[in-house]
Amino acid sequence: MEEEKRCFAEVVMELKALVIEVSSLAQNSEIQREVVTEFVILVGKLAPILDGLMDTEFLNHQPLRKAVESLGLELKRAKALLKTQETNSFVGQVEDVAHDLGRSLGLVLLASLEVSTDLKDKVGGLHKDLMSTRFDVSSFASTSYGSGVVSELEVEGVVSELEVEVEEEIQEEKTVCFGIDDVSLQIKYGDDEQLKFALLELNELIVDKRVGYEWINDEGVIPILFNRLSSSNSENRLCIIRLLSSLASDNADNKEKMADVDFLSAIVKSLVRDEEERKEAVGLLLYLSDLQSVRRRLGRIQGCIVMLVALLNGDDRVASHNAGKLLNALSSNTQNALHMAEAGYFEPLVQYLKEGSDMSKILMATALSRMELTDQSRASLGENGAIEPLVRMFSVGKLEAKLSALSALQNLSNLTENIQRLISSGIVASLLQLLFSVTSVLMTLREPASAILARIAQSESILVNSNVAQQMLSLLNLTSPVIQNHLLQALNSIASHSRAGKVRRRMKENGAVQLLLPFLMETNIQIRSSALNLFYTLSKDLTEELTDQLGETYIRRIINIISTSTSDSEKAAAVGILSHLPISDKKVTDILKRANLVPIMVSIMNARSEIPAEKMCCLAESITGLLIRFTNPADKKLQLYSAEQGVIPLLVKLLSSGSPVTKCRAATSLAQFSQNSSSLKKSIKPRWTCVPPSQDAVCEVHDGKCFVKSTFCLVKAGAISPVIQILEGKEREADEAALSVLATLLHDDIWENGSKYIAKKSGIPAIIKVLESGSIKAQEKALRILEKVFGVEEHRVTYGESAQAVLIDLAQQGDSRLKSTTAKLLAQLELLQAQSSYF
């Protein structure tokens, strides 16, 4: 390749030298100076073209190389002619040389498949200039000169024997089957090689005006070209498309012939081929799209619009520009605009929504409501301005316009970014007004309106409409089940927003809880589930009053939902409501216990492999929250009941597999169990001296016989390692609860054993880590634990050094509430005097 490139470069450099020589001969010309000057100006334009050819990456393309070499031979003829200037037909010969240079340049143009568009334009422009060169002989003085140009060439050896051979080879290729009478036959029946040269000759015939419309029509050239377009190789297809473009630009009748649907289909197939062919094909289609028949037929050709949209979004700027112009031309047909939207190009559809007729707007909105849109498509429609005209259609249009607009908006509202656009459009008030309407003809609009409200309510921006929640509440008992469900979802979204405290308070004051209670008896699972979710959200703020408002009847109803519902999200909401009942209310605890709620919850959690992870997360958080009630350290009997139901192993599993909230709640319950382990342990002294105690039952922390179900021992339950792993992890939400578990191993009577066990499980570095990144409350607990742990000299020696830097930093930059405990620890490590002002 390097040798070929070098040889080609040498040829081009030789041509550039010839161009310079020919140009210099004009200065020495004493006769026909005007002719010579005009000629060498044209020749000089070859220089930048030759520079461009030097940069091409396709130097081994043989037709291009031979075309360039033929250009060199014509330049040598020009040089010889200008040097002699001894012929009585000098002007005519200069014209002939100019035309031959043009023909050679035409070969370069047709052989240049992969060069830049800019270079092609330069070649094409100079080609036309050379072919059209005519000198006004009458304006020049006539002088007789002796002949002998050829002899001069021979004498001076300008054309070597090798060059003559090359010229003969090129001329042979140029003349293969190039007779005018045979061109159409070769185009029709020739193989790929014959077709290539026939196409070159046909191009010459057209450029030189040696054939006209009559011959092209009589020979059936256009149908023949289209026939070969579908069966030719890529090089010939490119030449055919360029010839068709040339024929279309020369004659309106030719253009009309190309409007045939089969011909158009053949061009459309080229839209999916290589880059250059795609570009030429879309350019030809754009030129033909001036005809209404072409615009009408193109939209019906399968895949045409999809391919044009692909080109529009492609990297080729010229092809993209032309595809955009063609799509714009085709969009005058509404069906084409719909096809474009289905292909992901929405601008024409949006334009119809903005400026089309009423029927066009309805057509576009209806289609939009039925499309399977991706989030990217919804975003594109929102950005292109589809929402505003749809809102106008809903606000001021007739019934059909309102319905189609609402359905389209419902589809678009699935994207968060579009929700904000809907709120900004002011549609909320119009939607509520529609829901309050009792006009029968508008009833069909209420369901999509409520669905859109449910989506809009997901944005906190809806809170700018201060009375929207109260208005929705007042509609709950006046609407159909579908609308009720949408309103309940909307109310839950509104009440769940972080800045909705005032809204929740007003909802409770206006009787929202009493309004929701009947929905707990609903047989429609969707409505009941939506009502439970809203009830759960409101119950977070109800505290003591929740028990009175629910009463035993509804508490039992909620328990029944937990045990029988097939919806995991509904179960999670129901358990969550019960977890908000006051823990101190023993009557409630008794109701829940008698209803067997604990074994029900354990059974649900043990079947968690069958529940989707996302729903399992919410369910686990709710259940672990409610289990805190049943692990109350003040009620050992209740703890024993819970332990017998398998609560402790469940909680230990959740330490490793739950969300941060679940881990925190599970650790809290385990810490409550562990608070009573020391008092429940059994003596290791055997009742019968001849029977030694079982070593499996002996606990190295509690120094007695421990069991999971009866003494709630976390050491026997294997809970300590997963608790330490929580402290070692990146999430900090469960730190305090995890530290509370470890603190139960450091009660006064067992603190040395507990310290040793925590160290054995590599827990001390994890506790030190909390001092670096935990919350203030977690840091405070960690310091108190370390104060006891470092009471053992062995632990001070092993871990004191790693704790020093953290403790010093905490003493200097930590919260003031921690300084006293920090100072005691530093003193314990003998890094601070006991009488320091830190105490």
Coordinates of N, CA and C in Angstrom, one line a residue, residues 7-193:
C7 N 3.8 5.8 -5.5 CA 3.7 5.9 -6.9 C 2.6 6.9 -7.4
F8 N 1.5 6.8 -6.7 CA 0.4 7.7 -7.1 C 0.8 9.1 -6.7
A9 N 1.4 9.3 -5.6 CA 1.9 10.6 -5.2 C 2.8 11.2 -6.2
E10 N 3.7 10.3 -6.8 CA 4.6 10.8 -7.8 C 3.9 11.3 -9.0
V11 N 2.9 10.5 -9.4 CA 2.1 10.8 -10.6 C 1.4 12.2 -10.4
V12 N 0.8 12.4 -9.2 CA 0.1 13.7 -9.0 C 1.1 14.8 -8.9
M13 N 2.3 14.6 -8.3 CA 3.3 15.6 -8.3 C 3.8 16.0 -9.7
E14 N 3.9 15.0 -10.5 CA 4.3 15.3 -11.9 C 3.2 16.1 -12.6
L15 N 1.9 15.8 -12.3 CA 0.9 16.6 -12.9 C 0.9 18.0 -12.4
K16 N 1.2 18.2 -11.2 CA 1.3 19.6 -10.6 C 2.4 20.3 -11.3
A17 N 3.5 19.6 -11.6 CA 4.7 20.3 -12.2 C 4.2 20.7 -13.7
L18 N 3.5 19.8 -14.3 CA 3.0 20.1 -15.7 C 2.1 21.3 -15.7
V19 N 1.2 21.4 -14.6 CA 0.3 22.5 -14.5 C 1.1 23.8 -14.5
I20 N 2.1 23.8 -13.7 CA 3.0 25.0 -13.5 C 3.7 25.3 -14.8
E21 N 4.2 24.3 -15.5 CA 4.9 24.6 -16.8 C 3.9 25.2 -17.8
V22 N 2.7 24.6 -17.9 CA 1.7 25.1 -18.9 C 1.4 26.5 -18.6
S23 N 1.2 26.8 -17.3 CA 0.9 28.2 -16.9 C 2.0 29.2 -17.2
S24 N 3.2 28.7 -17.1 CA 4.3 29.6 -17.4 C 4.5 29.9 -18.8
L25 N 4.0 29.0 -19.7 CA 4.1 29.2 -21.1 C 3.3 30.4 -21.6
A26 N 2.3 30.8 -20.8 CA 1.4 31.9 -21.3 C 2.2 33.2 -21.3
Q27 N 3.2 33.3 -20.4 CA 4.0 34.6 -20.3 C 4.9 34.7 -21.5
N28 N 5.3 33.6 -22.2 CA 6.2 33.6 -23.3 C 5.4 33.6 -24.6
S29 N 4.1 33.6 -24.6 CA 3.3 33.5 -25.8 C 3.3 34.9 -26.5
E30 N 3.6 34.8 -27.8 CA 3.6 36.1 -28.6 C 2.4 36.2 -29.5
I31 N 1.7 35.1 -29.7 CA 0.6 35.1 -30.6 C -0.6 34.5 -29.8
Q32 N -1.8 34.9 -30.2 CA -3.0 34.4 -29.6 C -2.9 34.5 -28.0
R33 N -2.4 35.6 -27.5 CA -2.2 35.7 -26.1 C -3.5 35.6 -25.3
E34 N -4.6 36.1 -25.8 CA -5.8 36.1 -25.1 C -6.3 34.6 -24.9
V35 N -6.2 33.8 -26.0 CA -6.6 32.4 -26.0 C -5.8 31.7 -25.0
V36 N -4.5 31.9 -25.1 CA -3.6 31.1 -24.2 C -3.8 31.5 -22.7
T37 N -4.0 32.8 -22.5 CA -4.2 33.2 -21.1 C -5.5 32.6 -20.5
E38 N -6.6 32.6 -21.3 CA -7.8 32.0 -20.8 C -7.7 30.5 -20.6
F39 N -6.9 29.9 -21.5 CA -6.8 28.4 -21.3 C -6.0 28.1 -20.1
V40 N -4.8 28.8 -19.8 CA -4.0 28.4 -18.7 C -4.7 28.8 -17.4
I41 N -5.6 29.7 -17.4 CA -6.4 30.0 -16.1 C -7.2 28.8 -15.8
L42 N -7.8 28.2 -16.8 CA -8.5 26.9 -16.5 C -7.6 25.8 -16.0
V43 N -6.5 25.7 -16.7 CA -5.5 24.6 -16.3 C -5.0 24.9 -14.9
G44 N -4.9 26.1 -14.5 CA -4.4 26.4 -13.1 C -5.3 26.0 -12.0
K45 N -6.6 25.8 -12.4 CA -7.6 25.4 -11.4 C -7.4 23.9 -11.1
L46 N -6.6 23.2 -11.8 CA -6.3 21.8 -11.5 C -5.5 21.6 -10.2
A47 N -4.7 22.7 -9.9 CA -3.7 22.5 -8.8 C -4.4 22.2 -7.5
P48 N -5.5 22.9 -7.0 CA -6.1 22.5 -5.7 C -6.8 21.1 -5.8
I49 N -7.3 20.8 -7.0 CA -7.9 19.4 -7.2 C -6.8 18.4 -7.0
L50 N -5.7 18.6 -7.6 CA -4.6 17.6 -7.4 C -4.1 17.5 -5.9
D51 N -4.1 18.6 -5.2 CA -3.8 18.6 -3.8 C -4.8 17.8 -3.0
G52 N -6.1 17.9 -3.4 CA -7.2 17.1 -2.7 C -7.0 15.6 -3.0
L53 N -6.6 15.3 -4.2 CA -6.5 13.9 -4.5 C -5.3 13.2 -3.8
M54 N -4.3 14.0 -3.4 CA -3.2 13.5 -2.6 C -3.6 13.1 -1.3
D55 N -4.7 13.6 -0.7 CA -5.2 13.3 0.6 C -6.1 12.2 0.7
T56 N -6.6 11.7 -0.5 CA -7.6 10.6 -0.4 C -7.0 9.3 0.1
E57 N -7.8 8.5 0.8 CA -7.3 7.2 1.3 C -7.5 6.1 0.3
F58 N -8.0 6.3 -0.9 CA -8.4 5.3 -1.8 C -7.5 5.4 -3.0
L59 N -6.2 5.4 -2.8 CA -5.3 5.6 -3.9 C -5.1 4.4 -4.8
N60 N -5.5 3.2 -4.2 CA -5.3 1.9 -5.0 C -6.6 1.6 -5.8
H61 N -7.4 2.6 -5.9 CA -8.6 2.4 -6.8 C -8.2 2.6 -8.2
Q62 N -8.2 1.5 -9.0 CA -7.6 1.6 -10.3 C -8.2 2.6 -11.3
P63 N -9.6 2.6 -11.3 CA -10.2 3.6 -12.3 C -9.7 5.0 -12.0
L64 N -9.6 5.4 -10.7 CA -9.1 6.7 -10.3 C -7.7 6.9 -10.8
R65 N -6.8 5.9 -10.6 CA -5.4 6.1 -11.0 C -5.3 6.3 -12.5
K66 N -6.0 5.5 -13.2 CA -6.0 5.6 -14.7 C -6.5 6.9 -15.2
A67 N -7.6 7.3 -14.5 CA -8.2 8.6 -14.9 C -7.2 9.8 -14.7
V68 N -6.5 9.7 -13.6 CA -5.5 10.7 -13.3 C -4.4 10.7 -14.3
E69 N -3.9 9.4 -14.6 CA -2.9 9.3 -15.6 C -3.3 9.8 -17.0
S70 N -4.5 9.6 -17.4 CA -5.0 10.2 -18.6 C -5.0 11.7 -18.6
L71 N -5.3 12.3 -17.5 CA -5.2 13.7 -17.3 C -3.8 14.2 -17.6
G72 N -2.8 13.4 -17.1 CA -1.4 13.8 -17.3 C -1.0 13.8 -18.8
L73 N -1.6 12.8 -19.6 CA -1.3 12.8 -21.0 C -1.8 14.0 -21.7
E74 N -3.1 14.4 -21.3 CA -3.6 15.6 -21.9 C -2.9 16.9 -21.6
L75 N -2.3 17.0 -20.4 CA -1.5 18.1 -20.0 C -0.2 18.2 -20.8
K76 N 0.3 17.0 -21.1 CA 1.6 17.0 -21.9 C 1.3 17.5 -23.4
R77 N 0.1 17.1 -23.8 CA -0.3 17.6 -25.2 C -0.5 19.1 -25.2
A78 N -1.1 19.6 -24.1 CA -1.2 21.1 -23.9 C 0.1 21.8 -23.9
K79 N 1.1 21.2 -23.2 CA 2.4 21.8 -23.1 C 3.1 21.8 -24.4
A80 N 3.0 20.7 -25.2 CA 3.6 20.7 -26.5 C 3.0 21.7 -27.4
L81 N 1.6 21.7 -27.4 CA 0.9 22.7 -28.2 C 1.3 24.1 -28.0
L82 N 1.4 24.5 -26.7 CA 1.7 25.9 -26.4 C 3.2 26.2 -26.7
K83 N 4.0 25.2 -26.7 CA 5.5 25.5 -27.0 C 5.7 25.7 -28.4
T84 N 4.9 25.0 -29.3 CA 5.2 25.2 -30.8 C 4.4 26.4 -31.3
Q85 N 3.1 26.4 -31.1 CA 2.2 27.4 -31.6 C 2.4 27.7 -33.1
E86 N 2.6 26.6 -33.9 CA 2.9 26.8 -35.3 C 1.9 26.0 -36.2
T87 N 0.7 26.3 -36.0 CA -0.3 25.7 -36.8 C -1.4 26.7 -37.1
N88 N -2.0 26.6 -38.3 CA -3.0 27.6 -38.7 C -4.3 27.3 -38.0
S89 N -4.4 26.1 -37.3 CA -5.7 25.8 -36.5 C -5.4 25.8 -35.0
F90 N -4.5 26.7 -34.6 CA -4.1 26.7 -33.2 C -5.2 26.8 -32.2
V91 N -6.1 27.8 -32.5 CA -7.2 28.0 -31.6 C -8.1 26.8 -31.4
G92 N -8.4 26.2 -32.6 CA -9.2 25.0 -32.5 C -8.6 23.9 -31.7
Q93 N -7.2 23.7 -31.9 CA -6.5 22.7 -31.2 C -6.6 22.9 -29.7
V94 N -6.4 24.2 -29.3 CA -6.5 24.5 -27.9 C -7.9 24.1 -27.3
E95 N -9.0 24.4 -28.1 CA -10.3 24.0 -27.7 C -10.4 22.5 -27.5
D96 N -9.8 21.8 -28.5 CA -9.8 20.3 -28.4 C -9.1 19.8 -27.2
V97 N -8.0 20.4 -26.9 CA -7.2 20.0 -25.7 C -8.0 20.3 -24.4
A98 N -8.7 21.5 -24.4 CA -9.5 21.8 -23.2 C -10.6 20.8 -23.0
H99 N -11.3 20.4 -24.2 CA -12.4 19.4 -24.1 C -11.9 18.1 -23.6
D100 N -10.7 17.7 -24.2 CA -10.1 16.4 -23.7 C -9.7 16.4 -22.3
L101 N -9.2 17.5 -21.8 CA -8.9 17.7 -20.4 C -10.2 17.5 -19.6
G102 N -11.3 18.1 -20.1 CA -12.6 18.0 -19.4 C -13.1 16.6 -19.4
R103 N -12.9 15.8 -20.5 CA -13.3 14.4 -20.5 C -12.5 13.6 -19.5
S104 N -11.2 13.8 -19.4 CA -10.4 13.1 -18.5 C -10.8 13.5 -17.0
L105 N -11.1 14.7 -16.8 CA -11.6 15.2 -15.5 C -12.9 14.5 -15.2
G106 N -13.8 14.3 -16.2 CA -15.0 13.6 -16.0 C -14.8 12.2 -15.5
L107 N -13.8 11.5 -16.1 CA -13.4 10.2 -15.7 C -13.0 10.2 -14.2
V108 N -12.2 11.2 -13.8 CA -11.8 11.4 -12.4 C -13.0 11.6 -11.5
L109 N -14.0 12.3 -12.0 CA -15.2 12.6 -11.2 C -16.0 11.3 -11.0
L110 N -16.2 10.5 -12.0 CA -17.0 9.3 -11.9 C -16.2 8.2 -11.1
A111 N -14.9 8.3 -11.2 CA -14.1 7.3 -10.5 C -13.9 7.6 -9.0
S112 N -14.2 8.9 -8.6 CA -14.0 9.3 -7.3 C -15.1 9.0 -6.3
L113 N -15.2 7.7 -5.9 CA -16.4 7.3 -5.1 C -16.3 7.7 -3.7
E114 N -15.1 7.8 -3.2 CA -14.9 8.0 -1.7 C -14.3 9.3 -1.3
V115 N -14.1 10.3 -2.3 CA -13.5 11.5 -1.9 C -14.6 12.5 -1.3
S116 N -14.1 13.6 -0.8 CA -15.0 14.5 -0.1 C -16.0 15.2 -1.0
T117 N -17.1 15.6 -0.5 CA -18.1 16.3 -1.3 C -17.5 17.6 -1.9
D118 N -16.7 18.3 -1.1 CA -16.1 19.6 -1.5 C -15.2 19.4 -2.7
L119 N -14.4 18.3 -2.7 CA -13.5 18.0 -3.8 C -14.3 17.6 -5.0
K120 N -15.4 16.9 -4.8 CA -16.2 16.5 -6.0 C -16.8 17.7 -6.6
D121 N -17.2 18.7 -5.8 CA -17.8 19.9 -6.3 C -16.8 20.7 -7.2
K122 N -15.5 20.7 -6.7 CA -14.5 21.4 -7.5 C -14.2 20.7 -8.8
V123 N -14.1 19.4 -8.8 CA -13.9 18.6 -10.0 C -15.1 18.8 -11.0
G124 N -16.3 18.7 -10.4 CA -17.5 18.9 -11.3 C -17.5 20.2 -11.9
G125 N -17.2 21.3 -11.1 CA -17.3 22.7 -11.7 C -16.2 22.9 -12.8
L126 N -15.0 22.4 -12.6 CA -14.0 22.6 -13.6 C -14.3 21.7 -14.8
H127 N -14.8 20.5 -14.6 CA -15.2 19.7 -15.7 C -16.2 20.4 -16.6
K128 N -17.2 21.0 -16.1 CA -18.2 21.8 -16.9 C -17.5 22.9 -17.6
D129 N -16.7 23.6 -16.9 CA -16.0 24.8 -17.5 C -15.2 24.4 -18.7
L130 N -14.4 23.3 -18.6 CA -13.5 22.8 -19.7 C -14.4 22.3 -20.9
M131 N -15.5 21.6 -20.6 CA -16.3 21.0 -21.7 C -17.0 22.1 -22.4
S132 N -17.3 23.2 -21.8 CA -18.0 24.3 -22.4 C -17.1 25.4 -23.0
T133 N -15.8 25.1 -23.0 CA -14.8 26.1 -23.5 C -15.0 26.4 -25.0
R134 N -15.2 27.6 -25.4 CA -15.3 28.1 -26.8 C -14.6 29.4 -26.9
F135 N -13.6 29.5 -27.9 CA -12.9 30.8 -28.1 C -13.4 31.5 -29.3
D136 N -13.6 32.8 -29.1 CA -14.1 33.6 -30.2 C -13.0 34.0 -31.2
V137 N -12.9 33.1 -32.2 CA -11.7 33.2 -33.1 C -11.7 34.5 -33.9
S138 N -13.0 35.1 -34.2 CA -13.0 36.3 -35.0 C -12.4 37.5 -34.3
S139 N -12.3 37.4 -33.0 CA -11.7 38.5 -32.3 C -10.2 38.5 -32.2
F140 N -9.6 37.4 -32.7 CA -8.2 37.3 -32.7 C -7.6 37.4 -34.1
A141 N -6.4 37.8 -34.3 CA -5.8 38.0 -35.6 C -5.5 36.6 -36.1
S142 N -5.7 36.4 -37.4 CA -5.4 35.1 -38.1 C -4.0 35.1 -38.6
T143 N -3.3 34.1 -38.2 CA -1.9 33.9 -38.7 C -1.7 32.5 -39.1
S144 N -0.9 32.3 -40.2 CA -0.7 31.0 -40.7 C 0.6 30.5 -40.1
Y145 N 0.5 29.2 -39.7 CA 1.7 28.6 -39.0 C 1.9 27.2 -39.7
G146 N 3.1 26.8 -39.7 CA 3.3 25.5 -40.2 C 2.8 24.4 -39.2
S147 N 2.5 23.3 -39.7 CA 2.0 22.2 -38.9 C 3.2 21.5 -38.2
G148 N 2.9 20.6 -37.4 CA 4.0 19.8 -36.8 C 4.0 19.7 -35.3
V149 N 2.8 19.7 -34.7 CA 2.7 19.5 -33.3 C 3.2 18.1 -32.9
V150 N 2.6 17.1 -33.6 CA 2.9 15.8 -33.3 C 4.4 15.5 -33.5
S151 N 5.0 16.0 -34.6 CA 6.4 15.8 -34.8 C 7.2 16.4 -33.7
E152 N 6.8 17.6 -33.2 CA 7.5 18.2 -32.1 C 7.5 17.3 -30.9
L153 N 6.3 16.7 -30.6 CA 6.2 15.8 -29.5 C 7.2 14.6 -29.7
E154 N 7.2 14.1 -30.9 CA 8.1 13.0 -31.1 C 9.5 13.4 -31.0
V155 N 9.8 14.6 -31.5 CA 11.2 15.0 -31.5 C 11.7 15.2 -30.0
E156 N 10.9 15.9 -29.3 CA 11.3 16.2 -27.9 C 11.0 15.1 -27.0
G157 N 10.4 14.0 -27.4 CA 10.2 12.8 -26.6 C 9.3 13.1 -25.4
V158 N 8.3 14.0 -25.5 CA 7.4 14.3 -24.4 C 6.6 13.1 -23.9
V159 N 6.2 12.4 -24.9 CA 5.4 11.2 -24.6 C 6.3 9.9 -24.8
S160 N 6.7 9.3 -23.8 CA 7.6 8.2 -23.8 C 6.8 7.0 -24.3
E161 N 7.5 5.9 -24.7 CA 6.8 4.7 -25.1 C 5.9 4.1 -24.1
L162 N 6.3 4.2 -22.8 CA 5.5 3.7 -21.7 C 4.2 4.5 -21.6
E163 N 4.3 5.8 -21.7 CA 3.2 6.7 -21.6 C 2.2 6.4 -22.7
V164 N 2.7 6.1 -23.9 CA 1.8 5.8 -25.0 C 1.0 4.6 -24.7
E165 N 1.7 3.6 -24.1 CA 1.0 2.3 -23.7 C -0.1 2.6 -22.7
V166 N 0.2 3.4 -21.7 CA -0.8 3.7 -20.7 C -2.0 4.4 -21.4
E167 N -1.7 5.4 -22.3 CA -2.8 6.1 -22.9 C -3.7 5.2 -23.7
E168 N -3.0 4.2 -24.4 CA -3.8 3.3 -25.3 C -4.7 2.4 -24.4
E169 N -4.2 2.0 -23.2 CA -5.0 1.2 -22.3 C -6.2 2.0 -21.8
I170 N -6.0 3.3 -21.5 CA -7.1 4.1 -21.0 C -8.1 4.3 -22.2
Q171 N -7.6 4.6 -23.4 CA -8.5 4.8 -24.5 C -9.3 3.6 -24.8
E172 N -8.6 2.4 -24.7 CA -9.3 1.1 -24.9 C -10.4 1.0 -24.0
E173 N -10.2 1.3 -22.7 CA -11.3 1.1 -21.7 C -12.4 2.1 -22.0
K174 N -12.0 3.3 -22.4 CA -13.0 4.4 -22.7 C -13.9 4.0 -23.9
T175 N -13.3 3.2 -24.8 CA -14.0 2.9 -26.0 C -14.7 1.5 -26.0
V176 N -14.6 0.8 -24.9 CA -15.2 -0.6 -24.8 C -16.7 -0.4 -24.9
C177 N -17.4 -0.8 -25.9 CA -18.8 -0.8 -26.0 C -19.4 0.6 -25.9
F178 N -18.6 1.6 -26.3 CA -19.0 3.0 -26.0 C -19.7 3.6 -27.2
G179 N -20.0 2.8 -28.3 CA -20.7 3.4 -29.4 C -22.1 3.8 -28.9
I180 N -22.6 5.0 -29.4 CA -23.9 5.5 -29.0 C -25.0 4.5 -29.2
D181 N -24.9 3.7 -30.3 CA -25.9 2.7 -30.6 C -26.0 1.6 -29.6
D182 N -24.8 1.3 -29.0 CA -24.7 0.2 -28.1 C -24.8 0.5 -26.7
V183 N -24.8 1.8 -26.3 CA -24.8 2.1 -24.9 C -26.0 1.5 -24.1
S184 N -27.2 1.7 -24.7 CA -28.4 1.2 -24.0 C -28.4 -0.4 -23.9
L185 N -27.8 -1.0 -24.9 CA -27.7 -2.5 -24.8 C -26.8 -2.9 -23.7
Q186 N -25.6 -2.2 -23.6 CA -24.6 -2.6 -22.6 C -25.2 -2.3 -21.2
I187 N -25.9 -1.2 -21.1 CA -26.5 -0.9 -19.8 C -27.6 -1.9 -19.4
K188 N -28.3 -2.4 -20.4 CA -29.4 -3.3 -20.1 C -28.8 -4.7 -19.8
Y189 N -27.8 -5.2 -20.6 CA -27.4 -6.6 -20.6 C -26.0 -6.8 -20.1
G190 N -25.2 -5.8 -20.0 CA -23.8 -6.0 -19.7 C -23.6 -6.5 -18.3
D191 N -22.4 -7.1 -18.1 CA -22.0 -7.5 -16.7 C -21.6 -6.3 -16.0
D192 N -21.2 -6.4 -14.7 CA -20.8 -5.3 -13.9 C -19.7 -4.4 -14.5
E193 N -18.7 -5.1 -15.1 CA -17.6 -4.3 -15.7 C -18.0 -3.6 -16.9

